[in-house]
GROMACS .gro file of C-alpha atoms in nm:
model
  316
    1MET     CA    1   0.000   0.000   0.000
    2ASN     CA    2   0.147   0.336  -0.105
    3SER     CA    3   0.139   0.643   0.117
    4THR     CA    4  -0.152   0.805  -0.070
    5SER     CA    5  -0.382   0.506  -0.032
    6PHE     CA    6  -0.280   0.467   0.336
    7TRP     CA    7  -0.396   0.818   0.427
    8LYS     CA    8  -0.725   0.753   0.246
    9SER     CA    9  -0.785   0.429   0.434
   10ARG     CA   10  -0.975   0.405   0.762
   11ARG     CA   11  -0.659   0.358   0.962
   12GLY     CA   12  -0.500   0.652   0.783
   13ARG     CA   13  -0.795   0.875   0.867
   14GLN     CA   14  -0.774   0.762   1.229
   15THR     CA   15  -0.405   0.846   1.234
   16THR     CA   16  -0.482   1.190   1.086
   17VAL     CA   17  -0.737   1.259   1.357
   18ILE     CA   18  -0.496   1.147   1.631
   19ILE     CA   19  -0.215   1.365   1.496
   20ALA     CA   20  -0.451   1.662   1.462
   21PHE     CA   21  -0.575   1.622   1.819
   22LEU     CA   22  -0.214   1.610   1.934
   23LEU     CA   23  -0.070   1.891   1.724
   24ILE     CA   24  -0.348   2.144   1.772
   25PRO     CA   25  -0.348   2.155   2.156
   26VAL     CA   26   0.031   2.123   2.175
   27GLY     CA   27   0.068   2.402   1.919
   28LEU     CA   28  -0.173   2.626   2.111
   29LEU     CA   29   0.010   2.546   2.436
   30ILE     CA   30   0.344   2.642   2.283
   31LEU     CA   31   0.203   2.954   2.117
   32PHE     CA   32   0.012   3.095   2.415
   33THR     CA   33   0.211   2.959   2.711
   34TYR     CA   34   0.571   2.862   2.646
   35PHE     CA   35   0.653   3.123   2.381
   36PRO     CA   36   0.521   3.415   2.595
   37PHE     CA   37   0.710   3.272   2.893
   38LEU     CA   38   1.037   3.266   2.699
   39LYS     CA   39   0.975   3.623   2.583
   40MET     CA   40   0.912   3.726   2.945
   41VAL     CA   41   1.244   3.571   3.047
   42GLN     CA   42   1.409   3.763   2.765
   43PHE     CA   43   1.245   4.091   2.871
   44SER     CA   44   1.370   4.042   3.228
   45PHE     CA   45   1.724   4.125   3.107
   46TYR     CA   46   1.620   4.458   2.952
   47ASN     CA   47   1.532   4.806   3.069
   48MET     CA   48   1.222   4.866   2.862
   49LYS     CA   49   0.868   4.993   2.838
   50TYR     CA   50   0.584   4.847   2.635
   51ILE     CA   51   0.664   5.091   2.358
   52GLY     CA   52   1.008   5.231   2.283
   53ALA     CA   53   1.371   5.133   2.278
   54ARG     CA   54   1.509   4.845   2.482
   55LYS     CA   55   1.841   4.849   2.666
   56PHE     CA   56   2.012   4.530   2.777
   57VAL     CA   57   2.099   4.553   3.149
   58GLY     CA   58   2.185   4.193   3.234
   59LEU     CA   59   2.096   4.095   3.591
   60ARG     CA   60   2.026   4.448   3.712
   61ASN     CA   61   1.649   4.391   3.726
   62TYR     CA   62   1.701   4.083   3.943
   63ARG     CA   63   1.928   4.279   4.178
   64GLN     CA   64   1.661   4.549   4.212
   65ILE     CA   65   1.418   4.290   4.347
   66PHE     CA   66   1.633   4.259   4.660
   67GLN     CA   67   1.708   4.632   4.677
   68ARG     CA   68   1.350   4.765   4.676
   69ASP     CA   69   1.179   4.770   5.014
   70ASP     CA   70   0.829   4.750   4.864
   71ILE     CA   71   0.911   4.418   4.696
   72ILE     CA   72   1.078   4.271   5.007
   73ARG     CA   73   0.770   4.363   5.214
   74THR     CA   74   0.545   4.174   4.976
   75LEU     CA   75   0.751   3.857   5.023
   76LEU     CA   76   0.703   3.887   5.399
   77LEU     CA   77   0.335   3.958   5.341
   78SER     CA   78   0.304   3.621   5.167
   79LEU     CA   79   0.352   3.459   5.510
   80TYR     CA   80   0.000   3.576   5.605
   81TYR     CA   81  -0.148   3.392   5.307
   82MET     CA   82   0.068   3.085   5.373
   83VAL     CA   83  -0.070   3.062   5.727
   84GLY     CA   84  -0.419   3.104   5.584
   85SER     CA   85  -0.358   2.831   5.327
   86VAL     CA   86  -0.246   2.586   5.597
   87VAL     CA   87  -0.558   2.668   5.802
   88GLN     CA   88  -0.766   2.622   5.487
   89VAL     CA   89  -0.622   2.275   5.418
   90PHE     CA   90  -0.667   2.155   5.777
   91LEU     CA   91  -1.021   2.292   5.798
   92ALA     CA   92  -1.112   2.139   5.460
   93LEU     CA   93  -0.965   1.805   5.570
   94TYR     CA   94  -1.166   1.818   5.893
   95LEU     CA   95  -1.493   1.902   5.715
   96ALA     CA   96  -1.436   1.635   5.449
   97THR     CA   97  -1.375   1.378   5.723
   98VAL     CA   98  -1.695   1.483   5.900
   99PHE     CA   99  -1.894   1.451   5.578
  100CYS     CA  100  -1.731   1.115   5.516
  101PHE     CA  101  -1.945   0.988   5.804
  102LYS     CA  102  -2.320   1.030   5.807
  103VAL     CA  103  -2.433   1.390   5.868
  104LYS     CA  104  -2.785   1.530   5.851
  105PHE     CA  105  -2.846   1.756   5.549
  106GLU     CA  106  -2.490   1.690   5.434
  107ASN     CA  107  -2.564   1.783   5.071
  108LEU     CA  108  -2.701   2.118   5.185
  109TRP     CA  109  -2.391   2.189   5.395
  110LYS     CA  110  -2.163   2.082   5.112
  111GLY     CA  111  -2.344   2.320   4.878
  112PHE     CA  112  -2.309   2.611   5.120
  113ILE     CA  113  -1.937   2.550   5.165
  114PHE     CA  114  -1.861   2.494   4.795
  115PHE     CA  115  -2.077   2.779   4.659
  116PRO     CA  116  -1.822   3.062   4.718
  117TYR     CA  117  -1.579   2.889   4.481
  118LEU     CA  118  -1.831   2.934   4.198
  119ILE     CA  119  -1.838   3.312   4.243
  120SER     CA  120  -1.600   3.533   4.049
  121GLY     CA  121  -1.298   3.650   4.246
  122ILE     CA  122  -1.376   4.012   4.153
  123ALA     CA  123  -1.732   3.974   4.283
  124ILE     CA  124  -1.604   3.823   4.608
  125GLY     CA  125  -1.366   4.117   4.640
  126PHE     CA  126  -1.654   4.363   4.621
  127ILE     CA  127  -1.860   4.152   4.863
  128PHE     CA  128  -1.588   4.165   5.128
  129LYS     CA  129  -1.510   4.528   5.055
  130PHE     CA  130  -1.859   4.620   5.173
  131PHE     CA  131  -1.853   4.347   5.439
  132TYR     CA  132  -1.551   4.510   5.609
  133THR     CA  133  -1.635   4.877   5.541
  134ARG     CA  134  -1.681   5.085   5.854
  135GLY     CA  135  -2.040   5.066   5.979
  136PHE     CA  136  -2.149   4.809   5.721
  137VAL     CA  137  -2.221   4.435   5.747
  138LEU     CA  138  -1.959   4.305   5.993
  139ASP     CA  139  -1.977   4.611   6.218
  140SER     CA  140  -2.358   4.598   6.212
  141VAL     CA  141  -2.357   4.233   6.321
  142LEU     CA  142  -2.108   4.301   6.600
  143MET     CA  143  -2.305   4.605   6.721
  144ALA     CA  144  -2.619   4.389   6.730
  145LEU     CA  145  -2.425   4.157   6.960
  146GLY     CA  146  -2.348   4.443   7.199
  147PHE     CA  147  -2.019   4.587   7.070
  148LYS     CA  148  -1.978   4.963   7.032
  149LEU     CA  149  -1.867   5.096   6.696
  150ASP     CA  150  -1.594   5.311   6.852
  151ASN     CA  151  -1.438   4.999   7.006
  152LEU     CA  152  -1.425   4.809   6.678
  153PRO     CA  153  -1.111   4.822   6.463
  154TYR     CA  154  -1.095   4.947   6.106
  155TRP     CA  155  -1.085   4.608   5.938
  156LEU     CA  156  -0.921   4.736   5.620
  157LYS     CA  157  -0.708   5.021   5.761
  158ASP     CA  158  -0.561   4.886   6.083
  159GLN     CA  159  -0.236   4.721   5.972
  160ALA     CA  160  -0.246   4.486   6.270
  161ILE     CA  161  -0.556   4.315   6.131
  162ASN     CA  162  -0.624   4.417   5.770
  163ASN     CA  163  -0.410   4.145   5.611
  164TRP     CA  164  -0.579   3.879   5.823
  165SER     CA  165  -0.913   4.015   5.699
  166LEU     CA  166  -0.801   3.968   5.339
  167VAL     CA  167  -0.666   3.621   5.413
  168TYR     CA  168  -1.004   3.522   5.556
  169SER     CA  169  -1.177   3.619   5.231
  170SER     CA  170  -0.936   3.396   5.039
  171VAL     CA  171  -0.987   3.102   5.278
  172TRP     CA  172  -1.365   3.148   5.257
  173ARG     CA  173  -1.353   3.126   4.878
  174TYR     CA  174  -1.123   2.826   4.830
  175LEU     CA  175  -1.226   2.616   5.131
  176GLY     CA  176  -1.503   2.442   4.937
  177SER     CA  177  -1.287   2.339   4.641
  178THR     CA  178  -1.019   2.198   4.872
  179MET     CA  179  -1.283   2.008   5.067
  180VAL     CA  180  -1.433   1.858   4.749
  181LEU     CA  181  -1.092   1.725   4.644
  182PHE     CA  182  -1.055   1.558   4.984
  183LEU     CA  183  -1.409   1.417   4.967
  184GLY     CA  184  -1.347   1.270   4.623
  185ALA     CA  185  -1.039   1.090   4.750
  186MET     CA  186  -1.215   0.967   5.064
  187MET     CA  187  -1.507   0.828   4.864
  188SER     CA  188  -1.264   0.608   4.672
  189VAL     CA  189  -1.161   0.427   4.993
  190ASP     CA  190  -1.306   0.076   5.020
  191ASN     CA  191  -1.611   0.081   5.251
  192THR     CA  192  -1.522  -0.261   5.386
  193LEU     CA  193  -1.224  -0.103   5.562
  194TYR     CA  194  -1.461   0.123   5.758
  195GLU     CA  195  -1.688  -0.171   5.842
  196ALA     CA  196  -1.397  -0.386   5.961
  197ALA     CA  197  -1.265  -0.101   6.174
  198ALA     CA  198  -1.607  -0.050   6.333
  199ILE     CA  199  -1.626  -0.422   6.417
  200ASP     CA  200  -1.283  -0.403   6.582
  201GLY     CA  201  -1.410  -0.119   6.804
  202ALA     CA  202  -1.217   0.165   6.637
  203ASN     CA  203  -1.328   0.521   6.698
  204LYS     CA  204  -1.341   0.789   6.431
  205TRP     CA  205  -0.990   0.910   6.510
  206ASP     CA  206  -0.851   0.558   6.451
  207ILE     CA  207  -1.039   0.539   6.121
  208PHE     CA  208  -0.909   0.877   6.010
  209TRP     CA  209  -0.546   0.824   6.115
  210HIS     CA  210  -0.498   0.464   6.001
  211ILE     CA  211  -0.738   0.435   5.705
  212ILE     CA  212  -0.840   0.770   5.559
  213LEU     CA  213  -0.520   0.971   5.585
  214PRO     CA  214  -0.283   0.707   5.438
  215SER     CA  215  -0.531   0.647   5.154
  216ILE     CA  216  -0.550   1.015   5.052
  217LYS     CA  217  -0.187   1.115   5.108
  218THR     CA  218  -0.148   1.209   4.740
  219ILE     CA  219  -0.445   1.448   4.754
  220VAL     CA  220  -0.321   1.596   5.084
  221THR     CA  221   0.013   1.668   4.920
  222LEU     CA  222  -0.157   1.815   4.613
  223ASN     CA  223  -0.386   2.042   4.816
  224VAL     CA  224  -0.102   2.173   5.031
  225ILE     CA  225   0.110   2.245   4.722
  226LEU     CA  226  -0.180   2.421   4.545
  227SER     CA  227  -0.270   2.623   4.854
  228ILE     CA  228   0.079   2.740   4.945
  229THR     CA  229   0.188   2.816   4.588
  230GLY     CA  230  -0.143   2.998   4.542
  231SER     CA  231  -0.071   3.205   4.852
  232LEU     CA  232   0.251   3.329   4.690
  233SER     CA  233   0.052   3.465   4.396
  234ALA     CA  234  -0.242   3.621   4.584
  235PHE     CA  235  -0.383   3.909   4.381
  236GLU     CA  236  -0.760   3.954   4.374
  237PRO     CA  237  -0.836   4.018   4.746
  238PRO     CA  238  -0.582   4.300   4.801
  239TYR     CA  239  -0.629   4.445   4.452
  240VAL     CA  240  -1.010   4.465   4.462
  241ILE     CA  241  -1.076   4.518   4.832
  242THR     CA  242  -0.800   4.762   4.933
  243SER     CA  243  -0.616   4.842   4.605
  244GLY     CA  244  -0.301   4.748   4.794
  245ALA     CA  245  -0.333   5.037   5.040
  246ASN     CA  246  -0.233   5.034   5.408
  247GLY     CA  247   0.034   4.769   5.372
  248THR     CA  248  -0.183   4.510   5.195
  249ALA     CA  249  -0.009   4.508   4.854
  250THR     CA  250   0.103   4.155   4.770
  251PHE     CA  251   0.378   4.058   4.526
  252PHE     CA  252   0.137   4.045   4.232
  253VAL     CA  253  -0.019   4.383   4.319
  254VAL     CA  254   0.323   4.551   4.329
  255MET     CA  255   0.427   4.371   4.011
  256ASN     CA  256   0.109   4.490   3.838
  257ASP     CA  257   0.179   4.849   3.948
  258ILE     CA  258   0.541   4.831   3.829
  259ALA     CA  259   0.439   4.684   3.492
  260HIS     CA  260   0.132   4.891   3.408
  261THR     CA  261   0.169   5.214   3.605
  262SER     CA  262   0.544   5.266   3.615
  263GLN     CA  263   0.591   5.093   3.278
  264LYS     CA  264   0.899   4.906   3.402
  265VAL     CA  265   0.833   4.595   3.199
  266GLY     CA  266   1.181   4.451   3.244
  267LEU     CA  267   1.166   4.469   3.623
  268ALA     CA  268   0.813   4.323   3.630
  269SER     CA  269   0.926   4.036   3.409
  270ALA     CA  270   1.219   3.968   3.641
  271MET     CA  271   0.976   3.965   3.936
  272ALA     CA  272   0.758   3.709   3.757
  273VAL     CA  273   1.057   3.482   3.686
  274PHE     CA  274   1.175   3.522   4.046
  275LEU     CA  275   0.830   3.429   4.180
  276LEU     CA  276   0.818   3.123   3.956
  277THR     CA  277   1.156   3.017   4.094
  278ILE     CA  278   1.028   3.052   4.451
  279ILE     CA  279   0.718   2.847   4.370
  280ILE     CA  280   0.926   2.568   4.214
  281ILE     CA  281   1.159   2.561   4.517
  282ALA     CA  282   0.859   2.558   4.753
  283LYS     CA  283   0.708   2.271   4.556
  284PHE     CA  284   1.020   2.056   4.589
  285LEU     CA  285   1.051   2.137   4.960
  286GLN     CA  286   0.690   2.037   5.016
  287ASP     CA  287   0.744   1.714   4.824
  288ALA     CA  288   1.042   1.630   5.044
  289LEU     CA  289   0.846   1.716   5.359
  290PHE     CA  290   0.552   1.495   5.267
  291ARG     CA  291   0.777   1.208   5.164
  292PHE     CA  292   0.919   1.226   5.516
  293LEU     CA  293   0.579   1.257   5.687
  294PHE     CA  294   0.426   0.971   5.488
  295ARG     CA  295   0.738   0.754   5.485
  296ASN     CA  296   0.554   0.474   5.667
  297ALA     CA  297   0.222   0.514   5.485
  298GLY     CA  298   0.326   0.290   5.200
  299THR     CA  299   0.423  -0.009   5.411
  300ASP     CA  300   0.278  -0.351   5.341
  301GLU     CA  301   0.093  -0.365   5.672
  302LYS     CA  302  -0.281  -0.367   5.607
  303PRO     CA  303  -0.496  -0.079   5.747
  304GLN     CA  304  -0.706  -0.329   5.945
  305LYS     CA  305  -0.398  -0.443   6.136
  306LYS     CA  306  -0.299  -0.084   6.216
  307VAL     CA  307  -0.648  -0.010   6.343
  308ARG     CA  308  -0.662  -0.329   6.547
  309ARG     CA  309  -0.325  -0.256   6.705
  310ALA     CA  310  -0.436   0.100   6.795
  311VAL     CA  311  -0.755  -0.033   6.954
  312LEU     CA  312  -0.563  -0.295   7.155
  313LYS     CA  313  -0.316  -0.032   7.271
  314ARG     CA  314  -0.605   0.162   7.427
  315GLY     CA  315  -0.720  -0.156   7.599
  316VAL     CA  316  -1.051  -0.179   7.417
   0.00000   0.00000   0.00000
């Protein structure tokens, strides 16, 4: 069979479809992701605006990242969002574990918790902007509980509390999606393991520690990585709610201001590359940490034996 007749045959048409489905998405990925990324890396070595001449400056833009106080402050500010992301993961894991057992109206509660994730981040920003505004929703609720307005802090101005207020809005939004990932992993655990543990007299903590947690270790690792790397790139809450005022500007907010207001495209590109480097390093550190924490989770000992040994240790 010559090449012309092959491409006209059924198998040839199937091969054409397969190649097309491979080349089109890969081509789009290269065109709209990898090529712009390489251009951004190139721009990071130049002193340039969006329009005008470019001057090669080598590593000067990267040195400026460590010389500008506003950029260093944003890196420290990321610690607030990292703490929030850890709280988010633990709270989502707790709620998913609770829903893993029988709970009244559990579908209703799941819907309430997951619903904020379906709302646009900009819309959530405006919701919390009015929620925290002086004399509005939160202050009204607290005054109804007996607090005086003069004794309440300015939730978005007081620098001792405003960043925690923004972190809460982020946790509120992403808690549901993190919980759903945990629930999906927990639902894949064999129900007979739960039944055997109940027969052995295990309590819910034994079931969680010896059956659920080892079975969903991959999803735990994934959620922690997504949450912490996401905290490094927080943008919508500070940008929409406070516009970065009163010490709430995160790395992305400052980078946006440098790129679009100051027109320092080279420096903004260097900041983006630097942030990507931090995220990659954080990802590898988290992988190493979880490999250490779950080093015994992949042993050959069956979950039933672990549960039975824990129950016997308590003298049940």
